[in-house]
Amino acid sequence: MATSDAPISIGQVALTVRDLDKTAAFYENIIGLGLIERSGENALLGVDGAVLIELRKDRMAKTHPREAGLFHTAFLVPAQKDLGAWLTHADNMGVRLDGTSHHGVSEALYLNDPEGNGIEIYRDLPRDTWKRNGDEILMTTRPLDLKALTQHAAPWNGAPQGTVIGHVHLRVGDVAEAAKFICTEIGMVQTFELPSAKWFGSGGYHHHLAVNQWQSQGAKTRSEGSTGVASIEVHAKPETLKSGRRVDPWGTEFIITASRSPVA
């Protein structure tokens, strides 16, 4: 996986949802995650026994689409055949996609879960094809050839071994303020920018975090009792970033946990 050698990467994402049964079923049946643990108040889903999504039930939670919060959680699959497999599965299940794109560094499919949380399913192109200029990595938005993608599809048997959360994209009130937080508190470097949006990565990866203010410019701290992102787990090499809790200016919680250093 292209994220495996990064000193800092994404572990899991916790979401607050109103309808736990419906949302858990979606991540299991549509996204293809395995149910790892379930109670009346939360559900843990993932791949290979590793939790990728935690769903926390709050029937009274409110949705605030103009506030800061989640733009999408991006699930990275190992290969193009896996992305094609998921696309074929989604079509068979009658899933409505919100968009598809070739980003120069990846091929991506977009949709929403039942509570409006954005999701990206993507695969990376070979790293040696990415166009770089120092820390900057050029990302584009071009049409994606869906026919070619499904022609190379593997059989669908749920999210394949090695699927991880490749990145998380957030809505923020101010991208410059977000950049300062991510670079100083999370330890990533900026890799790309567009008007009102910035991307950040670690270890030469195109991005592990991204932010935009397209719908949330000027947003303040998110309202208590909101649906959507509750926390983001970040894996970090101990020598790179200390474990602990960080909270961005809009109330999004980042839990920094130690990842193992590679064996020499």
PDB file of C-alpha atoms in Angstrom:
ATOM      1  CA  MET A   1       0.000   0.000   0.000  1.00  0.00           C
ATOM      2  CA  ALA A   2       1.228   3.499  -0.817  1.00  0.00           C
ATOM      3  CA  THR A   3       0.584   4.659   2.755  1.00  0.00           C
ATOM      4  CA  SER A   4       2.503   1.859   4.480  1.00  0.00           C
ATOM      5  CA  ASP A   5       5.856   3.619   4.731  1.00  0.00           C
ATOM      6  CA  ALA A   6       4.465   6.984   5.847  1.00  0.00           C
ATOM      7  CA  PRO A   7       5.576   8.128   9.326  1.00  0.00           C
ATOM      8  CA  ILE A   8       2.036   9.457   9.892  1.00  0.00           C
ATOM      9  CA  SER A   9      -1.162   7.892   8.523  1.00  0.00           C
ATOM     10  CA  ILE A  10      -4.867   7.498   9.251  1.00  0.00           C
ATOM     11  CA  GLY A  11      -6.094   4.668  11.464  1.00  0.00           C
ATOM     12  CA  GLN A  12      -9.845   4.820  11.971  1.00  0.00           C
ATOM     13  CA  VAL A  13     -12.683   7.341  11.876  1.00  0.00           C
ATOM     14  CA  ALA A  14     -15.509   7.591  14.409  1.00  0.00           C
ATOM     15  CA  LEU A  15     -18.886   8.900  13.211  1.00  0.00           C
ATOM     16  CA  THR A  16     -21.929   9.980  15.200  1.00  0.00           C
ATOM     17  CA  VAL A  17     -25.077   8.617  13.563  1.00  0.00           C
ATOM     18  CA  ARG A  18     -28.790   8.691  14.358  1.00  0.00           C
ATOM     19  CA  ASP A  19     -29.751   5.305  12.880  1.00  0.00           C
ATOM     20  CA  LEU A  20     -27.093   2.798  13.934  1.00  0.00           C
ATOM     21  CA  ASP A  21     -28.745  -0.245  12.370  1.00  0.00           C
ATOM     22  CA  LYS A  22     -29.194   1.300   8.928  1.00  0.00           C
ATOM     23  CA  THR A  23     -25.750   2.915   8.814  1.00  0.00           C
ATOM     24  CA  ALA A  24     -23.896  -0.165  10.083  1.00  0.00           C
ATOM     25  CA  ALA A  25     -25.683  -2.301   7.483  1.00  0.00           C
ATOM     26  CA  PHE A  26     -24.594   0.135   4.769  1.00  0.00           C
ATOM     27  CA  TYR A  27     -20.904  -0.041   5.688  1.00  0.00           C
ATOM     28  CA  GLU A  28     -21.127  -3.818   5.910  1.00  0.00           C
ATOM     29  CA  ASN A  29     -23.225  -4.586   2.823  1.00  0.00           C
ATOM     30  CA  ILE A  30     -22.320  -1.722   0.463  1.00  0.00           C
ATOM     31  CA  ILE A  31     -18.775  -0.723   1.434  1.00  0.00           C
ATOM     32  CA  GLY A  32     -17.902  -4.327   2.278  1.00  0.00           C
ATOM     33  CA  LEU A  33     -16.438  -3.894   5.757  1.00  0.00           C
ATOM     34  CA  GLY A  34     -16.659  -6.727   8.271  1.00  0.00           C
ATOM     35  CA  LEU A  35     -18.588  -6.284  11.505  1.00  0.00           C
ATOM     36  CA  ILE A  36     -16.022  -6.627  14.291  1.00  0.00           C
ATOM     37  CA  GLU A  37     -18.062  -5.681  17.355  1.00  0.00           C
ATOM     38  CA  ARG A  38     -21.595  -4.481  17.948  1.00  0.00           C
ATOM     39  CA  SER A  39     -23.568  -3.200  20.924  1.00  0.00           C
ATOM     40  CA  GLY A  40     -26.749  -1.211  21.252  1.00  0.00           C
ATOM     41  CA  GLU A  41     -24.795   2.029  21.254  1.00  0.00           C
ATOM     42  CA  ASN A  42     -21.981   1.535  18.732  1.00  0.00           C
ATOM     43  CA  ALA A  43     -20.586  -0.651  15.987  1.00  0.00           C
ATOM     44  CA  LEU A  44     -16.998  -1.326  14.926  1.00  0.00           C
ATOM     45  CA  LEU A  45     -16.361  -2.282  11.300  1.00  0.00           C
ATOM     46  CA  GLY A  46     -13.153  -2.935   9.401  1.00  0.00           C
ATOM     47  CA  VAL A  47     -10.935  -5.308   7.464  1.00  0.00           C
ATOM     48  CA  ASP A  48      -8.631  -8.098   8.673  1.00  0.00           C
ATOM     49  CA  GLY A  49      -9.775  -7.464  12.247  1.00  0.00           C
ATOM     50  CA  ALA A  50      -8.560  -3.846  12.137  1.00  0.00           C
ATOM     51  CA  VAL A  51     -11.232  -1.256  12.887  1.00  0.00           C
ATOM     52  CA  LEU A  52     -11.656   1.381  10.177  1.00  0.00           C
ATOM     53  CA  ILE A  53     -15.047   2.842  11.125  1.00  0.00           C
ATOM     54  CA  GLU A  54     -16.653   3.282  14.531  1.00  0.00           C
ATOM     55  CA  LEU A  55     -20.322   4.263  14.514  1.00  0.00           C
ATOM     56  CA  ARG A  56     -21.674   5.936  17.671  1.00  0.00           C
ATOM     57  CA  LYS A  57     -25.437   6.148  18.077  1.00  0.00           C
ATOM     58  CA  ASP A  58     -27.105   9.410  19.093  1.00  0.00           C
ATOM     59  CA  ARG A  59     -30.760   9.537  18.048  1.00  0.00           C
ATOM     60  CA  MET A  60     -30.958  13.215  19.035  1.00  0.00           C
ATOM     61  CA  ALA A  61     -27.938  14.360  16.986  1.00  0.00           C
ATOM     62  CA  LYS A  62     -28.536  17.147  14.473  1.00  0.00           C
ATOM     63  CA  THR A  63     -27.066  17.636  11.001  1.00  0.00           C
ATOM     64  CA  HIS A  64     -25.439  20.999  10.214  1.00  0.00           C
ATOM     65  CA  PRO A  65     -24.271  20.938   6.564  1.00  0.00           C
ATOM     66  CA  ARG A  66     -22.820  24.476   6.659  1.00  0.00           C
ATOM     67  CA  GLU A  67     -20.687  23.840   9.712  1.00  0.00           C
ATOM     68  CA  ALA A  68     -17.185  22.399   9.789  1.00  0.00           C
ATOM     69  CA  GLY A  69     -16.982  18.627   9.777  1.00  0.00           C
ATOM     70  CA  LEU A  70     -16.538  15.669   7.453  1.00  0.00           C
ATOM     71  CA  PHE A  71     -16.321  16.092   3.689  1.00  0.00           C
ATOM     72  CA  HIS A  72     -15.461  12.443   3.068  1.00  0.00           C
ATOM     73  CA  THR A  73     -13.721   9.372   4.451  1.00  0.00           C
ATOM     74  CA  ALA A  74     -11.597   7.741   1.742  1.00  0.00           C
ATOM     75  CA  PHE A  75     -11.159   3.968   1.636  1.00  0.00           C
ATOM     76  CA  LEU A  76      -8.025   2.930  -0.256  1.00  0.00           C
ATOM     77  CA  VAL A  77      -8.150  -0.478  -1.950  1.00  0.00           C
ATOM     78  CA  PRO A  78      -4.967  -2.252  -3.050  1.00  0.00           C
ATOM     79  CA  ALA A  79      -5.398  -2.405  -6.840  1.00  0.00           C
ATOM     80  CA  GLN A  80      -7.444  -1.331  -9.839  1.00  0.00           C
ATOM     81  CA  LYS A  81      -9.107  -4.763 -10.022  1.00  0.00           C
ATOM     82  CA  ASP A  82     -10.406  -4.201  -6.478  1.00  0.00           C
ATOM     83  CA  LEU A  83     -11.834  -0.798  -7.361  1.00  0.00           C
ATOM     84  CA  GLY A  84     -13.489  -2.346 -10.398  1.00  0.00           C
ATOM     85  CA  ALA A  85     -14.896  -5.112  -8.218  1.00  0.00           C
ATOM     86  CA  TRP A  86     -16.455  -2.597  -5.864  1.00  0.00           C
ATOM     87  CA  LEU A  87     -17.896  -0.562  -8.763  1.00  0.00           C
ATOM     88  CA  THR A  88     -19.514  -3.690 -10.214  1.00  0.00           C
ATOM     89  CA  HIS A  89     -20.877  -4.594  -6.776  1.00  0.00           C
ATOM     90  CA  ALA A  90     -22.240  -1.056  -6.279  1.00  0.00           C
ATOM     91  CA  ASP A  91     -23.966  -1.176  -9.642  1.00  0.00           C
ATOM     92  CA  ASN A  92     -25.516  -4.544  -8.805  1.00  0.00           C
ATOM     93  CA  MET A  93     -26.767  -3.128  -5.504  1.00  0.00           C
ATOM     94  CA  GLY A  94     -28.295  -0.069  -7.190  1.00  0.00           C
ATOM     95  CA  VAL A  95     -25.937   2.355  -5.447  1.00  0.00           C
ATOM     96  CA  ARG A  96     -26.016   5.945  -6.725  1.00  0.00           C
ATOM     97  CA  LEU A  97     -22.566   7.471  -7.154  1.00  0.00           C
ATOM     98  CA  ASP A  98     -22.106  11.209  -6.630  1.00  0.00           C
ATOM     99  CA  GLY A  99     -19.019  11.411  -8.836  1.00  0.00           C
ATOM    100  CA  THR A 100     -16.024   9.675 -10.385  1.00  0.00           C
ATOM    101  CA  SER A 101     -12.577  11.147 -11.080  1.00  0.00           C
ATOM    102  CA  HIS A 102      -9.077  10.425 -12.294  1.00  0.00           C
ATOM    103  CA  HIS A 103      -6.865  12.560 -10.051  1.00  0.00           C
ATOM    104  CA  GLY A 104      -3.498  11.956 -11.669  1.00  0.00           C
ATOM    105  CA  VAL A 105      -2.373  10.093  -8.541  1.00  0.00           C
ATOM    106  CA  SER A 106      -5.493   7.958  -8.074  1.00  0.00           C
ATOM    107  CA  GLU A 107      -8.803   6.747  -9.471  1.00  0.00           C
ATOM    108  CA  ALA A 108     -11.755   7.610  -7.250  1.00  0.00           C
ATOM    109  CA  LEU A 109     -15.459   6.890  -6.823  1.00  0.00           C
ATOM    110  CA  TYR A 110     -17.679   9.053  -4.598  1.00  0.00           C
ATOM    111  CA  LEU A 111     -20.937   8.448  -2.739  1.00  0.00           C
ATOM    112  CA  ASN A 112     -22.693   9.176   0.576  1.00  0.00           C
ATOM    113  CA  ASP A 113     -23.759   6.925   3.417  1.00  0.00           C
ATOM    114  CA  PRO A 114     -27.427   6.952   4.562  1.00  0.00           C
ATOM    115  CA  GLU A 115     -26.795   9.938   6.862  1.00  0.00           C
ATOM    116  CA  GLY A 116     -25.023  12.066   4.286  1.00  0.00           C
ATOM    117  CA  ASN A 117     -21.436  11.351   5.307  1.00  0.00           C
ATOM    118  CA  GLY A 118     -19.228  11.558   2.241  1.00  0.00           C
ATOM    119  CA  ILE A 119     -17.289   8.467   1.142  1.00  0.00           C
ATOM    120  CA  GLU A 120     -14.548   7.957  -1.408  1.00  0.00           C
ATOM    121  CA  ILE A 121     -13.446   4.538  -2.654  1.00  0.00           C
ATOM    122  CA  TYR A 122     -10.127   4.783  -4.512  1.00  0.00           C
ATOM    123  CA  ARG A 123      -6.960   3.116  -5.685  1.00  0.00           C
ATOM    124  CA  ASP A 124      -3.564   4.725  -6.120  1.00  0.00           C
ATOM    125  CA  LEU A 125      -1.647   4.885  -9.359  1.00  0.00           C
ATOM    126  CA  PRO A 126       2.010   3.797  -9.175  1.00  0.00           C
ATOM    127  CA  ARG A 127       3.929   6.293  -7.090  1.00  0.00           C
ATOM    128  CA  ASP A 128       6.598   6.787  -9.763  1.00  0.00           C
ATOM    129  CA  THR A 129       3.938   8.254 -12.080  1.00  0.00           C
ATOM    130  CA  TRP A 130       3.019  11.066  -9.674  1.00  0.00           C
ATOM    131  CA  LYS A 131       4.247  14.496 -10.773  1.00  0.00           C
ATOM    132  CA  ARG A 132       6.261  16.118  -7.987  1.00  0.00           C
ATOM    133  CA  ASN A 133       7.938  19.424  -7.273  1.00  0.00           C
ATOM    134  CA  GLY A 134       9.535  19.124  -3.848  1.00  0.00           C
ATOM    135  CA  ASP A 135       6.737  18.428  -1.360  1.00  0.00           C
ATOM    136  CA  GLU A 136       4.120  19.424  -3.927  1.00  0.00           C
ATOM    137  CA  ILE A 137       2.322  16.596  -5.746  1.00  0.00           C
ATOM    138  CA  LEU A 138       0.150  17.576  -8.706  1.00  0.00           C
ATOM    139  CA  MET A 139      -3.438  16.364  -8.452  1.00  0.00           C
ATOM    140  CA  THR A 140      -5.995  16.811 -11.204  1.00  0.00           C
ATOM    141  CA  THR A 141      -9.674  16.075 -11.810  1.00  0.00           C
ATOM    142  CA  ARG A 142     -10.340  14.314 -15.103  1.00  0.00           C
ATOM    143  CA  PRO A 143     -13.005  11.888 -16.351  1.00  0.00           C
ATOM    144  CA  LEU A 144     -12.600   8.288 -15.214  1.00  0.00           C
ATOM    145  CA  ASP A 145     -13.056   5.433 -17.708  1.00  0.00           C
ATOM    146  CA  LEU A 146     -15.585   3.295 -15.831  1.00  0.00           C
ATOM    147  CA  LYS A 147     -15.854   0.720 -18.604  1.00  0.00           C
ATOM    148  CA  ALA A 148     -12.130   0.019 -18.461  1.00  0.00           C
ATOM    149  CA  LEU A 149     -12.340  -0.139 -14.684  1.00  0.00           C
ATOM    150  CA  THR A 150     -15.014  -2.830 -14.670  1.00  0.00           C
ATOM    151  CA  GLN A 151     -13.290  -4.801 -17.439  1.00  0.00           C
ATOM    152  CA  HIS A 152     -10.416  -5.455 -15.042  1.00  0.00           C
ATOM    153  CA  ALA A 153     -12.634  -6.180 -12.024  1.00  0.00           C
ATOM    154  CA  ALA A 154     -11.873  -8.972  -9.596  1.00  0.00           C
ATOM    155  CA  PRO A 155     -14.722 -11.017  -8.070  1.00  0.00           C
ATOM    156  CA  TRP A 156     -16.390  -9.124  -5.222  1.00  0.00           C
ATOM    157  CA  ASN A 157     -15.995 -10.748  -1.814  1.00  0.00           C
ATOM    158  CA  GLY A 158     -16.201  -7.682   0.388  1.00  0.00           C
ATOM    159  CA  ALA A 159     -13.479  -5.116   1.025  1.00  0.00           C
ATOM    160  CA  PRO A 160     -10.212  -6.852   0.090  1.00  0.00           C
ATOM    161  CA  GLN A 161      -7.406  -7.632   2.471  1.00  0.00           C
ATOM    162  CA  GLY A 162      -5.206  -4.549   2.814  1.00  0.00           C
ATOM    163  CA  THR A 163      -8.007  -1.987   2.522  1.00  0.00           C
ATOM    164  CA  VAL A 164      -7.256   1.024   4.747  1.00  0.00           C
ATOM    165  CA  ILE A 165      -8.479   4.565   5.262  1.00  0.00           C
ATOM    166  CA  GLY A 166      -6.112   6.351   2.919  1.00  0.00           C
ATOM    167  CA  HIS A 167      -7.193   9.872   3.794  1.00  0.00           C
ATOM    168  CA  VAL A 168      -9.857  12.032   5.392  1.00  0.00           C
ATOM    169  CA  HIS A 169     -11.144  15.256   3.828  1.00  0.00           C
ATOM    170  CA  LEU A 170     -12.683  17.840   6.177  1.00  0.00           C
ATOM    171  CA  ARG A 171     -14.820  20.960   5.919  1.00  0.00           C
ATOM    172  CA  VAL A 172     -13.265  23.852   7.850  1.00  0.00           C
ATOM    173  CA  GLY A 173     -13.944  27.524   8.460  1.00  0.00           C
ATOM    174  CA  ASP A 174     -10.553  28.746   7.241  1.00  0.00           C
ATOM    175  CA  VAL A 175      -8.053  26.690   5.219  1.00  0.00           C
ATOM    176  CA  ALA A 176      -5.056  28.797   6.285  1.00  0.00           C
ATOM    177  CA  GLU A 177      -5.876  28.202   9.946  1.00  0.00           C
ATOM    178  CA  ALA A 178      -6.396  24.510   9.232  1.00  0.00           C
ATOM    179  CA  ALA A 179      -3.033  24.326   7.471  1.00  0.00           C
ATOM    180  CA  LYS A 180      -1.287  25.770  10.511  1.00  0.00           C
ATOM    181  CA  PHE A 181      -2.950  23.200  12.765  1.00  0.00           C
ATOM    182  CA  ILE A 182      -2.216  20.195  10.537  1.00  0.00           C
ATOM    183  CA  CYS A 183       1.403  21.145   9.915  1.00  0.00           C
ATOM    184  CA  THR A 184       2.257  22.043  13.519  1.00  0.00           C
ATOM    185  CA  GLU A 185       0.010  19.733  15.546  1.00  0.00           C
ATOM    186  CA  ILE A 186      -0.315  16.705  13.247  1.00  0.00           C
ATOM    187  CA  GLY A 187       3.122  16.949  11.640  1.00  0.00           C
ATOM    188  CA  MET A 188       2.164  16.707   7.971  1.00  0.00           C
ATOM    189  CA  VAL A 189       3.370  18.849   5.074  1.00  0.00           C
ATOM    190  CA  GLN A 190       1.226  20.613   2.498  1.00  0.00           C
ATOM    191  CA  THR A 191       1.276  18.731  -0.798  1.00  0.00           C
ATOM    192  CA  PHE A 192      -1.218  20.613  -2.982  1.00  0.00           C
ATOM    193  CA  GLU A 193      -3.652  23.524  -2.948  1.00  0.00           C
ATOM    194  CA  LEU A 194      -6.508  25.043  -4.888  1.00  0.00           C
ATOM    195  CA  PRO A 195      -8.580  28.122  -4.098  1.00  0.00           C
ATOM    196  CA  SER A 196     -10.228  27.452  -0.734  1.00  0.00           C
ATOM    197  CA  ALA A 197      -8.732  23.951  -0.327  1.00  0.00           C
ATOM    198  CA  LYS A 198      -5.441  22.373   0.753  1.00  0.00           C
ATOM    199  CA  TRP A 199      -4.016  18.848   0.909  1.00  0.00           C
ATOM    200  CA  PHE A 200      -1.458  17.411   3.370  1.00  0.00           C
ATOM    201  CA  GLY A 201       0.596  14.227   3.544  1.00  0.00           C
ATOM    202  CA  SER A 202       3.437  12.378   5.204  1.00  0.00           C
ATOM    203  CA  GLY A 203       6.280  10.280   3.833  1.00  0.00           C
ATOM    204  CA  GLY A 204       5.807  11.428   0.249  1.00  0.00           C
ATOM    205  CA  TYR A 205       2.149  10.339   0.052  1.00  0.00           C
ATOM    206  CA  HIS A 206      -0.162  12.585  -1.978  1.00  0.00           C
ATOM    207  CA  HIS A 207      -2.410  13.239   1.029  1.00  0.00           C
ATOM    208  CA  HIS A 208      -3.605  11.784   4.301  1.00  0.00           C
ATOM    209  CA  LEU A 209      -5.667  14.861   5.202  1.00  0.00           C
ATOM    210  CA  ALA A 210      -7.383  17.528   3.121  1.00  0.00           C
ATOM    211  CA  VAL A 211      -9.486  20.557   4.011  1.00  0.00           C
ATOM    212  CA  ASN A 212     -11.828  22.885   2.181  1.00  0.00           C
ATOM    213  CA  GLN A 213     -14.052  25.837   2.976  1.00  0.00           C
ATOM    214  CA  TRP A 214     -16.268  25.509  -0.096  1.00  0.00           C
ATOM    215  CA  GLN A 215     -19.470  25.251   1.989  1.00  0.00           C
ATOM    216  CA  SER A 216     -18.174  26.177   5.437  1.00  0.00           C
ATOM    217  CA  GLN A 217     -16.215  29.424   5.054  1.00  0.00           C
ATOM    218  CA  GLY A 218     -16.209  31.323   8.325  1.00  0.00           C
ATOM    219  CA  ALA A 219     -17.605  28.398  10.320  1.00  0.00           C
ATOM    220  CA  LYS A 220     -16.954  28.429  14.047  1.00  0.00           C
ATOM    221  CA  THR A 221     -16.677  25.515  16.485  1.00  0.00           C
ATOM    222  CA  ARG A 222     -19.095  22.779  15.482  1.00  0.00           C
ATOM    223  CA  SER A 223     -22.348  22.564  17.443  1.00  0.00           C
ATOM    224  CA  GLU A 224     -22.507  19.985  20.230  1.00  0.00           C
ATOM    225  CA  GLY A 225     -24.621  16.955  19.464  1.00  0.00           C
ATOM    226  CA  SER A 226     -23.875  16.999  15.730  1.00  0.00           C
ATOM    227  CA  THR A 227     -23.900  14.049  13.371  1.00  0.00           C
ATOM    228  CA  GLY A 228     -20.795  13.256  11.369  1.00  0.00           C
ATOM    229  CA  VAL A 229     -17.157  12.984  12.349  1.00  0.00           C
ATOM    230  CA  ALA A 230     -16.560  12.491  16.078  1.00  0.00           C
ATOM    231  CA  SER A 231     -12.833  11.714  15.995  1.00  0.00           C
ATOM    232  CA  ILE A 232      -9.991  10.693  13.684  1.00  0.00           C
ATOM    233  CA  GLU A 233      -7.281   8.281  14.769  1.00  0.00           C
ATOM    234  CA  VAL A 234      -3.807   9.098  13.463  1.00  0.00           C
ATOM    235  CA  HIS A 235      -1.014   6.508  13.555  1.00  0.00           C
ATOM    236  CA  ALA A 236       2.433   8.044  14.039  1.00  0.00           C
ATOM    237  CA  LYS A 237       5.943   6.721  14.471  1.00  0.00           C
ATOM    238  CA  PRO A 238       6.918   7.600  18.071  1.00  0.00           C
ATOM    239  CA  GLU A 239       9.974   9.522  16.907  1.00  0.00           C
ATOM    240  CA  THR A 240       7.790  11.588  14.546  1.00  0.00           C
ATOM    241  CA  LEU A 241       4.817  12.670  16.660  1.00  0.00           C
ATOM    242  CA  LYS A 242       3.943  12.162  20.323  1.00  0.00           C
ATOM    243  CA  SER A 243       0.812  10.226  21.200  1.00  0.00           C
ATOM    244  CA  GLY A 244      -2.069  12.204  22.638  1.00  0.00           C
ATOM    245  CA  ARG A 245      -5.187  14.170  21.788  1.00  0.00           C
ATOM    246  CA  ARG A 246      -5.373  17.203  19.537  1.00  0.00           C
ATOM    247  CA  VAL A 247      -8.489  19.235  18.711  1.00  0.00           C
ATOM    248  CA  ASP A 248      -8.642  21.492  15.674  1.00  0.00           C
ATOM    249  CA  PRO A 249     -10.178  25.010  15.802  1.00  0.00           C
ATOM    250  CA  TRP A 250     -13.604  23.620  14.793  1.00  0.00           C
ATOM    251  CA  GLY A 251     -13.803  20.893  17.412  1.00  0.00           C
ATOM    252  CA  THR A 252     -12.657  17.882  15.385  1.00  0.00           C
ATOM    253  CA  GLU A 253     -10.733  15.491  17.633  1.00  0.00           C
ATOM    254  CA  PHE A 254      -7.546  13.772  16.498  1.00  0.00           C
ATOM    255  CA  ILE A 255      -6.305  10.831  18.578  1.00  0.00           C
ATOM    256  CA  ILE A 256      -2.589  10.249  17.976  1.00  0.00           C
ATOM    257  CA  THR A 257      -1.510   6.648  18.599  1.00  0.00           C
ATOM    258  CA  ALA A 258       1.931   5.101  18.222  1.00  0.00           C
ATOM    259  CA  SER A 259       2.595   2.918  15.187  1.00  0.00           C
ATOM    260  CA  ARG A 260       5.436   0.455  15.018  1.00  0.00           C
ATOM    261  CA  SER A 261       8.686   1.527  13.450  1.00  0.00           C
ATOM    262  CA  PRO A 262       9.782  -0.637  10.508  1.00  0.00           C
ATOM    263  CA  VAL A 263      12.077  -3.552  11.333  1.00  0.00           C
ATOM    264  CA  ALA A 264      15.573  -3.074   9.945  1.00  0.00           C
TER     265      ALA A 264
END
